[in-house]
């Protein structure tokens, strides 16, 4: 081998950081062991130590190497046989260098998976062909989407145990695809593999001719992740002020996002002072421009006071500057997060005092249901409202991982207690300090404020009712069967319209691409969709319409929010078949096996009984 | 947008620079633990880049076990003088007075006295709250889970169960008085990366890394160099001249050489790619028993 060529190539390689996750015994360690072994990263002395350990602690058969033992670093884990922390492994091929964040599949370790995912460009989820998509698979996919990983490889493993059956592969693929649709992961690849036999791991397999795609390693070598970074919004948190002598004053830091060029007009946060970039200094010479993740030192034209923790941004593109925001937080410590507790926020290179005002809900990672909660425990995920003593300069995590992420530090134990991702939308108009409140109070206060400022025209509500011959109302049709829900809602609009009512049906997908076009399609931002729907229904009811919408799979949290947002008007909830809520009472429970006509009649009777429409309509 | 991409080596470099600056911002009394080896050379270069055009805002600390290779000490003094680095050297005076040596005390006890205890003395004396080290996660399996900011309690103990989660590039450096953090800017570098960077940046390293005829004895499967007359030869042992080099450097009686003819970095890398032995296999102390490295780390060893 020409070593110069090798070294030059190695120097220019790019880097892919990926995360591996899976359930217990799905072959993850075998897969990683194989990737390392096939790329010659396991040495003979490690291998012989491994043979020795395999005999002592291994769970594989005699004479077989238990790769998991190679990967589990710490003694305690080796004895317990579970991996309890994130381990980082390194290997490289002629094309790329790889950093694997190896996280345990064990039930309780959401925290570790989030840690590994925070720096990963890509995730691999292993699915055992014998069990298919299990609860843990869904949980892992959810956390991957939460942490904003854009590329997901679903490695359907142990194909050797199902005779390399295409049908098994297709079934698993389909059931995963249905689930992942709600999660906003842009790039999902499915690869049938056998980690044990090495099929489709490094080389393309010859035993699965029906599979035309890349082997796992081929895909890892070629997937394009360079464009995943944010090159639009220039953000430069100042880490260190460099003043080696009187003639030099530079601001050292890492370009978190965006591109900065010499001559660019910049603004300093929080002082709002303006200047221009004079030089971009590095030890290897000055640069004309800098981009993420370059670490540079910026000299400005003007002498302005800047300290570490300040941020340089472009004049015409600034982050949000606020002392209030909402975020999804993953709790990482034993002591519960309670509303009203104080934490230090570490965000964009500085620590700021903060208080968690409200825990809006927690998310059950297994069912993805949002639930009311008093606190968040270890490994729980929830949505919170945070206030800080000084303004933070931030972007939504979905747009900018660097300025949208933070950790919460317990000021007493100094432990890293939680990890947070700032959300674009807000559930409440929390622009002022509202203090510590529970979710309901906060929402009611919001509605009270809104109603206080509500402007009415000259036409009175009763005039509208007299002319329309019915009241305004919002009807939400829900249930777990999407087709039944849609059909009932649209037919109801039609029937009421034919009865001379001002009925109007609005489908979610109409809003998705219009009013909600700025909102990402995922579980967290769905809250913002619901908020807008709630505000919209308040307006349309006020306009005198019978406003009908179909919200498949609405849960307690969402229905409660819609109810409060609609007040002072009341919401009518019609449920078809199985429901996804428990505490909220539906105004009518219908079954799709009844005739459509009888279901429509039931609703009309109900509307009439509630004096929304006149009796003669029945 | 593809023109805005950095090679993996430049990404690693940027990450290390970020870590240096972050830690200097978060702590009061930083120190860089300088071991004279190739990783230390790279560590120093990255620190210089992080604070360019300024000088390093911290000193270097070398824990001298008094049994280092002579060439290491020569290199250390020359390197620090040339680079304008402020160097502190510490050794365990009681240990030295008691004549601690690897032959009579055994590698384990000797290492504890002359390296671990010496390090802890120096850290206490200097009241350093953060110490930069050149450890890499690929070196040894107990290191694979090591944090970049590794928390140490008042007694410098490392508790694997009580390490802080590390997400994104947000490092939690909050400590109480007396506690400290070891920061490892090279965490994500591999051995090949280190060599590549040394070549690319023309970083000076100790000549012991390159093959040369050196007097060695073979002992328990390791080639031990007879660096000075303190080396005790067992009956029947006779130093022979062999063409050898070292993959890692430490105390000469505890550091095995490998037979090699690699005289340039390119040849070293070529040899490394073909070798079937990991880097730490030449360290006698790592084989002191199962989980030996982890045990030493808990006690405060680097």
PDB file of N, CA, C and O in Angstrom, chain A residues 153-202:
ATOM      1  N   UNK A 153     -31.609   4.308   9.935  1.00  0.00           N
ATOM      2  CA  UNK A 153     -31.516   3.012   9.271  1.00  0.00           C
ATOM      3  C   UNK A 153     -32.230   1.995  10.147  1.00  0.00           C
ATOM      4  O   UNK A 153     -31.904   1.850  11.323  1.00  0.00           O
ATOM      5  N   UNK A 154     -33.230   1.336   9.584  1.00  0.00           N
ATOM      6  CA  UNK A 154     -33.896   0.268  10.300  1.00  0.00           C
ATOM      7  C   UNK A 154     -33.251  -1.031   9.820  1.00  0.00           C
ATOM      8  O   UNK A 154     -33.467  -1.471   8.693  1.00  0.00           O
ATOM      9  N   UNK A 155     -32.399  -1.604  10.676  1.00  0.00           N
ATOM     10  CA  UNK A 155     -31.693  -2.824  10.305  1.00  0.00           C
ATOM     11  C   UNK A 155     -32.517  -4.005  10.802  1.00  0.00           C
ATOM     12  O   UNK A 155     -32.627  -4.237  11.999  1.00  0.00           O
ATOM     13  N   UNK A 156     -33.121  -4.689   9.877  1.00  0.00           N
ATOM     14  CA  UNK A 156     -33.967  -5.816  10.255  1.00  0.00           C
ATOM     15  C   UNK A 156     -33.049  -7.038  10.329  1.00  0.00           C
ATOM     16  O   UNK A 156     -32.601  -7.567   9.314  1.00  0.00           O
ATOM     17  N   UNK A 157     -32.757  -7.432  11.574  1.00  0.00           N
ATOM     18  CA  UNK A 157     -31.673  -8.376  11.864  1.00  0.00           C
ATOM     19  C   UNK A 157     -32.200  -9.796  12.088  1.00  0.00           C
ATOM     20  O   UNK A 157     -33.382  -9.996  12.304  1.00  0.00           O
ATOM     21  N   UNK A 158     -31.266 -10.728  12.050  1.00  0.00           N
ATOM     22  CA  UNK A 158     -31.548 -12.159  12.220  1.00  0.00           C
ATOM     23  C   UNK A 158     -32.402 -12.687  11.061  1.00  0.00           C
ATOM     24  O   UNK A 158     -33.287 -13.526  11.257  1.00  0.00           O
ATOM     25  N   UNK A 159     -32.126 -12.174   9.881  1.00  0.00           N
ATOM     26  CA  UNK A 159     -32.807 -12.668   8.685  1.00  0.00           C
ATOM     27  C   UNK A 159     -32.516 -14.157   8.495  1.00  0.00           C
ATOM     28  O   UNK A 159     -33.323 -14.883   7.915  1.00  0.00           O
ATOM     29  N   UNK A 160     -31.353 -14.613   8.995  1.00  0.00           N
ATOM     30  CA  UNK A 160     -30.996 -16.030   8.857  1.00  0.00           C
ATOM     31  C   UNK A 160     -31.999 -16.929   9.586  1.00  0.00           C
ATOM     32  O   UNK A 160     -32.201 -18.075   9.212  1.00  0.00           O
ATOM     33  N   UNK A 161     -32.655 -16.389  10.622  1.00  0.00           N
ATOM     34  CA  UNK A 161     -33.593 -17.217  11.380  1.00  0.00           C
ATOM     35  C   UNK A 161     -34.956 -17.335  10.699  1.00  0.00           C
ATOM     36  O   UNK A 161     -35.793 -18.118  11.123  1.00  0.00           O
ATOM     37  N   UNK A 162     -35.177 -16.532   9.670  1.00  0.00           N
ATOM     38  CA  UNK A 162     -36.460 -16.621   8.957  1.00  0.00           C
ATOM     39  C   UNK A 162     -36.223 -16.964   7.482  1.00  0.00           C
ATOM     40  O   UNK A 162     -36.983 -16.538   6.604  1.00  0.00           O
ATOM     41  N   UNK A 163     -35.147 -17.704   7.243  1.00  0.00           N
ATOM     42  CA  UNK A 163     -34.811 -18.146   5.883  1.00  0.00           C
ATOM     43  C   UNK A 163     -34.708 -17.001   4.890  1.00  0.00           C
ATOM     44  O   UNK A 163     -35.078 -17.153   3.724  1.00  0.00           O
ATOM     45  N   UNK A 164     -34.236 -15.868   5.359  1.00  0.00           N
ATOM     46  CA  UNK A 164     -34.036 -14.706   4.492  1.00  0.00           C
ATOM     47  C   UNK A 164     -35.306 -14.361   3.720  1.00  0.00           C
ATOM     48  O   UNK A 164     -35.273 -14.048   2.531  1.00  0.00           O
ATOM     49  N   UNK A 165     -36.432 -14.426   4.414  1.00  0.00           N
ATOM     50  CA  UNK A 165     -37.723 -14.258   3.753  1.00  0.00           C
ATOM     51  C   UNK A 165     -38.049 -12.788   3.471  1.00  0.00           C
ATOM     52  O   UNK A 165     -38.038 -11.944   4.356  1.00  0.00           O
ATOM     53  N   UNK A 166     -38.335 -12.542   2.210  1.00  0.00           N
ATOM     54  CA  UNK A 166     -38.685 -11.184   1.807  1.00  0.00           C
ATOM     55  C   UNK A 166     -40.002 -10.754   2.439  1.00  0.00           C
ATOM     56  O   UNK A 166     -40.200  -9.593   2.772  1.00  0.00           O
ATOM     57  N   UNK A 167     -40.884 -11.723   2.608  1.00  0.00           N
ATOM     58  CA  UNK A 167     -42.189 -11.404   3.163  1.00  0.00           C
ATOM     59  C   UNK A 167     -42.071 -10.905   4.602  1.00  0.00           C
ATOM     60  O   UNK A 167     -42.674  -9.901   4.982  1.00  0.00           O
ATOM     61  N   UNK A 168     -41.251 -11.596   5.384  1.00  0.00           N
ATOM     62  CA  UNK A 168     -41.039 -11.166   6.771  1.00  0.00           C
ATOM     63  C   UNK A 168     -40.491  -9.741   6.785  1.00  0.00           C
ATOM     64  O   UNK A 168     -40.959  -8.876   7.512  1.00  0.00           O
ATOM     65  N   UNK A 169     -39.488  -9.515   5.936  1.00  0.00           N
ATOM     66  CA  UNK A 169     -38.883  -8.186   5.835  1.00  0.00           C
ATOM     67  C   UNK A 169     -39.934  -7.138   5.485  1.00  0.00           C
ATOM     68  O   UNK A 169     -40.039  -6.100   6.139  1.00  0.00           O
ATOM     69  N   UNK A 170     -40.741  -7.432   4.469  1.00  0.00           N
ATOM     70  CA  UNK A 170     -41.743  -6.460   4.025  1.00  0.00           C
ATOM     71  C   UNK A 170     -42.779  -6.156   5.102  1.00  0.00           C
ATOM     72  O   UNK A 170     -43.199  -5.021   5.266  1.00  0.00           O
ATOM     73  N   UNK A 171     -43.179  -7.193   5.830  1.00  0.00           N
ATOM     74  CA  UNK A 171     -44.178  -6.981   6.879  1.00  0.00           C
ATOM     75  C   UNK A 171     -43.649  -6.074   7.977  1.00  0.00           C
ATOM     76  O   UNK A 171     -44.329  -5.149   8.421  1.00  0.00           O
ATOM     77  N   UNK A 172     -42.419  -6.348   8.394  1.00  0.00           N
ATOM     78  CA  UNK A 172     -41.828  -5.520   9.459  1.00  0.00           C
ATOM     79  C   UNK A 172     -41.658  -4.094   8.961  1.00  0.00           C
ATOM     80  O   UNK A 172     -41.972  -3.128   9.642  1.00  0.00           O
ATOM     81  N   UNK A 173     -41.186  -3.997   7.729  1.00  0.00           N
ATOM     82  CA  UNK A 173     -40.971  -2.686   7.152  1.00  0.00           C
ATOM     83  C   UNK A 173     -42.259  -1.875   7.115  1.00  0.00           C
ATOM     84  O   UNK A 173     -42.303  -0.709   7.464  1.00  0.00           O
ATOM     85  N   UNK A 174     -43.335  -2.550   6.717  1.00  0.00           N
ATOM     86  CA  UNK A 174     -44.600  -1.836   6.612  1.00  0.00           C
ATOM     87  C   UNK A 174     -45.118  -1.394   7.969  1.00  0.00           C
ATOM     88  O   UNK A 174     -45.573  -0.263   8.134  1.00  0.00           O
ATOM     89  N   UNK A 175     -44.989  -2.272   8.957  1.00  0.00           N
ATOM     90  CA  UNK A 175     -45.543  -1.880  10.254  1.00  0.00           C
ATOM     91  C   UNK A 175     -44.703  -0.769  10.875  1.00  0.00           C
ATOM     92  O   UNK A 175     -45.227   0.092  11.568  1.00  0.00           O
ATOM     93  N   UNK A 176     -43.400  -0.769  10.604  1.00  0.00           N
ATOM     94  CA  UNK A 176     -42.579   0.325  11.126  1.00  0.00           C
ATOM     95  C   UNK A 176     -42.902   1.629  10.399  1.00  0.00           C
ATOM     96  O   UNK A 176     -43.000   2.694  11.009  1.00  0.00           O
ATOM     97  N   UNK A 177     -43.081   1.535   9.087  1.00  0.00           N
ATOM     98  CA  UNK A 177     -43.337   2.730   8.276  1.00  0.00           C
ATOM     99  C   UNK A 177     -44.623   3.436   8.722  1.00  0.00           C
ATOM    100  O   UNK A 177     -44.680   4.663   8.785  1.00  0.00           O
ATOM    101  N   UNK A 178     -45.639   2.635   9.071  1.00  0.00           N
ATOM    102  CA  UNK A 178     -46.899   3.232   9.517  1.00  0.00           C
ATOM    103  C   UNK A 178     -46.695   4.029  10.795  1.00  0.00           C
ATOM    104  O   UNK A 178     -47.262   5.090  10.980  1.00  0.00           O
ATOM    105  N   UNK A 179     -45.859   3.473  11.666  1.00  0.00           N
ATOM    106  CA  UNK A 179     -45.628   4.156  12.938  1.00  0.00           C
ATOM    107  C   UNK A 179     -44.785   5.416  12.767  1.00  0.00           C
ATOM    108  O   UNK A 179     -45.080   6.467  13.320  1.00  0.00           O
ATOM    109  N   UNK A 180     -43.748   5.309  11.955  1.00  0.00           N
ATOM    110  CA  UNK A 180     -42.745   6.383  11.880  1.00  0.00           C
ATOM    111  C   UNK A 180     -43.266   7.610  11.114  1.00  0.00           C
ATOM    112  O   UNK A 180     -42.727   8.696  11.212  1.00  0.00           O
ATOM    113  N   UNK A 181     -44.354   7.398  10.394  1.00  0.00           N
ATOM    114  CA  UNK A 181     -44.981   8.474   9.632  1.00  0.00           C
ATOM    115  C   UNK A 181     -45.265   9.714  10.477  1.00  0.00           C
ATOM    116  O   UNK A 181     -45.119  10.836  10.021  1.00  0.00           O
ATOM    117  N   UNK A 182     -45.640   9.498  11.737  1.00  0.00           N
ATOM    118  CA  UNK A 182     -46.003  10.619  12.611  1.00  0.00           C
ATOM    119  C   UNK A 182     -44.783  11.313  13.200  1.00  0.00           C
ATOM    120  O   UNK A 182     -44.938  12.256  13.956  1.00  0.00           O
ATOM    121  N   UNK A 183     -43.602  10.816  12.921  1.00  0.00           N
ATOM    122  CA  UNK A 183     -42.457  11.254  13.715  1.00  0.00           C
ATOM    123  C   UNK A 183     -41.504  12.226  13.023  1.00  0.00           C
ATOM    124  O   UNK A 183     -40.555  12.668  13.632  1.00  0.00           O
ATOM    125  N   UNK A 184     -41.747  12.551  11.793  1.00  0.00           N
ATOM    126  CA  UNK A 184     -40.906  13.564  11.154  1.00  0.00           C
ATOM    127  C   UNK A 184     -39.429  13.179  11.101  1.00  0.00           C
ATOM    128  O   UNK A 184     -38.560  13.927  11.547  1.00  0.00           O
ATOM    129  N   UNK A 185     -39.140  12.000  10.612  1.00  0.00           N
ATOM    130  CA  UNK A 185     -37.751  11.632  10.334  1.00  0.00           C
ATOM    131  C   UNK A 185     -37.639  11.581   8.807  1.00  0.00           C
ATOM    132  O   UNK A 185     -38.239  10.718   8.176  1.00  0.00           O
ATOM    133  N   UNK A 186     -36.925  12.537   8.204  1.00  0.00           N
ATOM    134  CA  UNK A 186     -36.986  12.670   6.742  1.00  0.00           C
ATOM    135  C   UNK A 186     -36.427  11.491   5.950  1.00  0.00           C
ATOM    136  O   UNK A 186     -36.922  11.182   4.879  1.00  0.00           O
ATOM    137  N   UNK A 187     -35.387  10.844   6.463  1.00  0.00           N
ATOM    138  CA  UNK A 187     -34.735   9.802   5.670  1.00  0.00           C
ATOM    139  C   UNK A 187     -34.742   8.479   6.439  1.00  0.00           C
ATOM    140  O   UNK A 187     -34.034   8.332   7.429  1.00  0.00           O
ATOM    141  N   UNK A 188     -35.582   7.535   6.003  1.00  0.00           N
ATOM    142  CA  UNK A 188     -35.634   6.228   6.662  1.00  0.00           C
ATOM    143  C   UNK A 188     -35.280   5.134   5.661  1.00  0.00           C
ATOM    144  O   UNK A 188     -35.887   5.046   4.597  1.00  0.00           O
ATOM    145  N   UNK A 189     -34.252   4.330   5.975  1.00  0.00           N
ATOM    146  CA  UNK A 189     -33.823   3.229   5.103  1.00  0.00           C
ATOM    147  C   UNK A 189     -34.065   1.905   5.808  1.00  0.00           C
ATOM    148  O   UNK A 189     -33.854   1.804   7.009  1.00  0.00           O
ATOM    149  N   UNK A 190     -34.461   0.904   5.051  1.00  0.00           N
ATOM    150  CA  UNK A 190     -34.674  -0.419   5.632  1.00  0.00           C
ATOM    151  C   UNK A 190     -33.671  -1.389   5.019  1.00  0.00           C
ATOM    152  O   UNK A 190     -33.598  -1.493   3.793  1.00  0.00           O
ATOM    153  N   UNK A 191     -32.899  -2.079   5.850  1.00  0.00           N
ATOM    154  CA  UNK A 191     -31.905  -3.011   5.328  1.00  0.00           C
ATOM    155  C   UNK A 191     -32.051  -4.364   6.032  1.00  0.00           C
ATOM    156  O   UNK A 191     -32.008  -4.436   7.259  1.00  0.00           O
ATOM    157  N   UNK A 192     -32.235  -5.440   5.240  1.00  0.00           N
ATOM    158  CA  UNK A 192     -32.311  -6.771   5.848  1.00  0.00           C
ATOM    159  C   UNK A 192     -30.896  -7.291   6.113  1.00  0.00           C
ATOM    160  O   UNK A 192     -30.078  -7.318   5.199  1.00  0.00           O
ATOM    161  N   UNK A 193     -30.592  -7.668   7.348  1.00  0.00           N
ATOM    162  CA  UNK A 193     -29.233  -8.121   7.643  1.00  0.00           C
ATOM    163  C   UNK A 193     -29.237  -9.382   8.515  1.00  0.00           C
ATOM    164  O   UNK A 193     -30.247  -9.738   9.114  1.00  0.00           O
ATOM    165  N   UNK A 194     -28.074 -10.024   8.543  1.00  0.00           N
ATOM    166  CA  UNK A 194     -27.802 -10.991   9.596  1.00  0.00           C
ATOM    167  C   UNK A 194     -26.439 -10.602  10.146  1.00  0.00           C
ATOM    168  O   UNK A 194     -25.419 -10.802   9.493  1.00  0.00           O
ATOM    169  N   UNK A 195     -26.451 -10.009  11.342  1.00  0.00           N
ATOM    170  CA  UNK A 195     -25.195  -9.550  11.937  1.00  0.00           C
ATOM    171  C   UNK A 195     -24.303 -10.744  12.231  1.00  0.00           C
ATOM    172  O   UNK A 195     -23.094 -10.707  12.034  1.00  0.00           O
ATOM    173  N   UNK A 196     -24.926 -11.828  12.681  1.00  0.00           N
ATOM    174  CA  UNK A 196     -24.175 -13.023  13.048  1.00  0.00           C
ATOM    175  C   UNK A 196     -23.442 -13.616  11.850  1.00  0.00           C
ATOM    176  O   UNK A 196     -22.274 -13.960  11.916  1.00  0.00           O
ATOM    177  N   UNK A 197     -24.130 -13.703  10.715  1.00  0.00           N
ATOM    178  CA  UNK A 197     -23.530 -14.312   9.523  1.00  0.00           C
ATOM    179  C   UNK A 197     -22.854 -13.271   8.629  1.00  0.00           C
ATOM    180  O   UNK A 197     -22.273 -13.618   7.612  1.00  0.00           O
ATOM    181  N   UNK A 198     -23.043 -12.019   8.979  1.00  0.00           N
ATOM    182  CA  UNK A 198     -22.401 -10.965   8.196  1.00  0.00           C
ATOM    183  C   UNK A 198     -23.117 -10.630   6.896  1.00  0.00           C
ATOM    184  O   UNK A 198     -22.546  -9.978   6.030  1.00  0.00           O
ATOM    185  N   UNK A 199     -24.374 -11.035   6.764  1.00  0.00           N
ATOM    186  CA  UNK A 199     -25.089 -10.764   5.509  1.00  0.00           C
ATOM    187  C   UNK A 199     -25.541  -9.299   5.455  1.00  0.00           C
ATOM    188  O   UNK A 199     -26.203  -8.809   6.376  1.00  0.00           O
ATOM    189  N   UNK A 200     -25.201  -8.615   4.397  1.00  0.00           N
ATOM    190  CA  UNK A 200     -25.564  -7.196   4.183  1.00  0.00           C
ATOM    191  C   UNK A 200     -24.992  -6.259   5.235  1.00  0.00           C
ATOM    192  O   UNK A 200     -25.507  -5.163   5.423  1.00  0.00           O
ATOM    193  N   UNK A 201     -23.975  -6.711   5.966  1.00  0.00           N
ATOM    194  CA  UNK A 201     -23.376  -5.803   6.940  1.00  0.00           C
ATOM    195  C   UNK A 201     -22.288  -4.988   6.244  1.00  0.00           C
ATOM    196  O   UNK A 201     -22.405  -3.783   6.107  1.00  0.00           O
ATOM    197  N   UNK A 202     -21.251  -5.674   5.791  1.00  0.00           N
ATOM    198  CA  UNK A 202     -20.175  -4.979   5.090  1.00  0.00           C
ATOM    199  C   UNK A 202     -20.377  -5.151   3.579  1.00  0.00           C
ATOM    200  O   UNK A 202     -20.478  -4.188   2.835  1.00  0.00           O
TER     201      UNK A 202
END
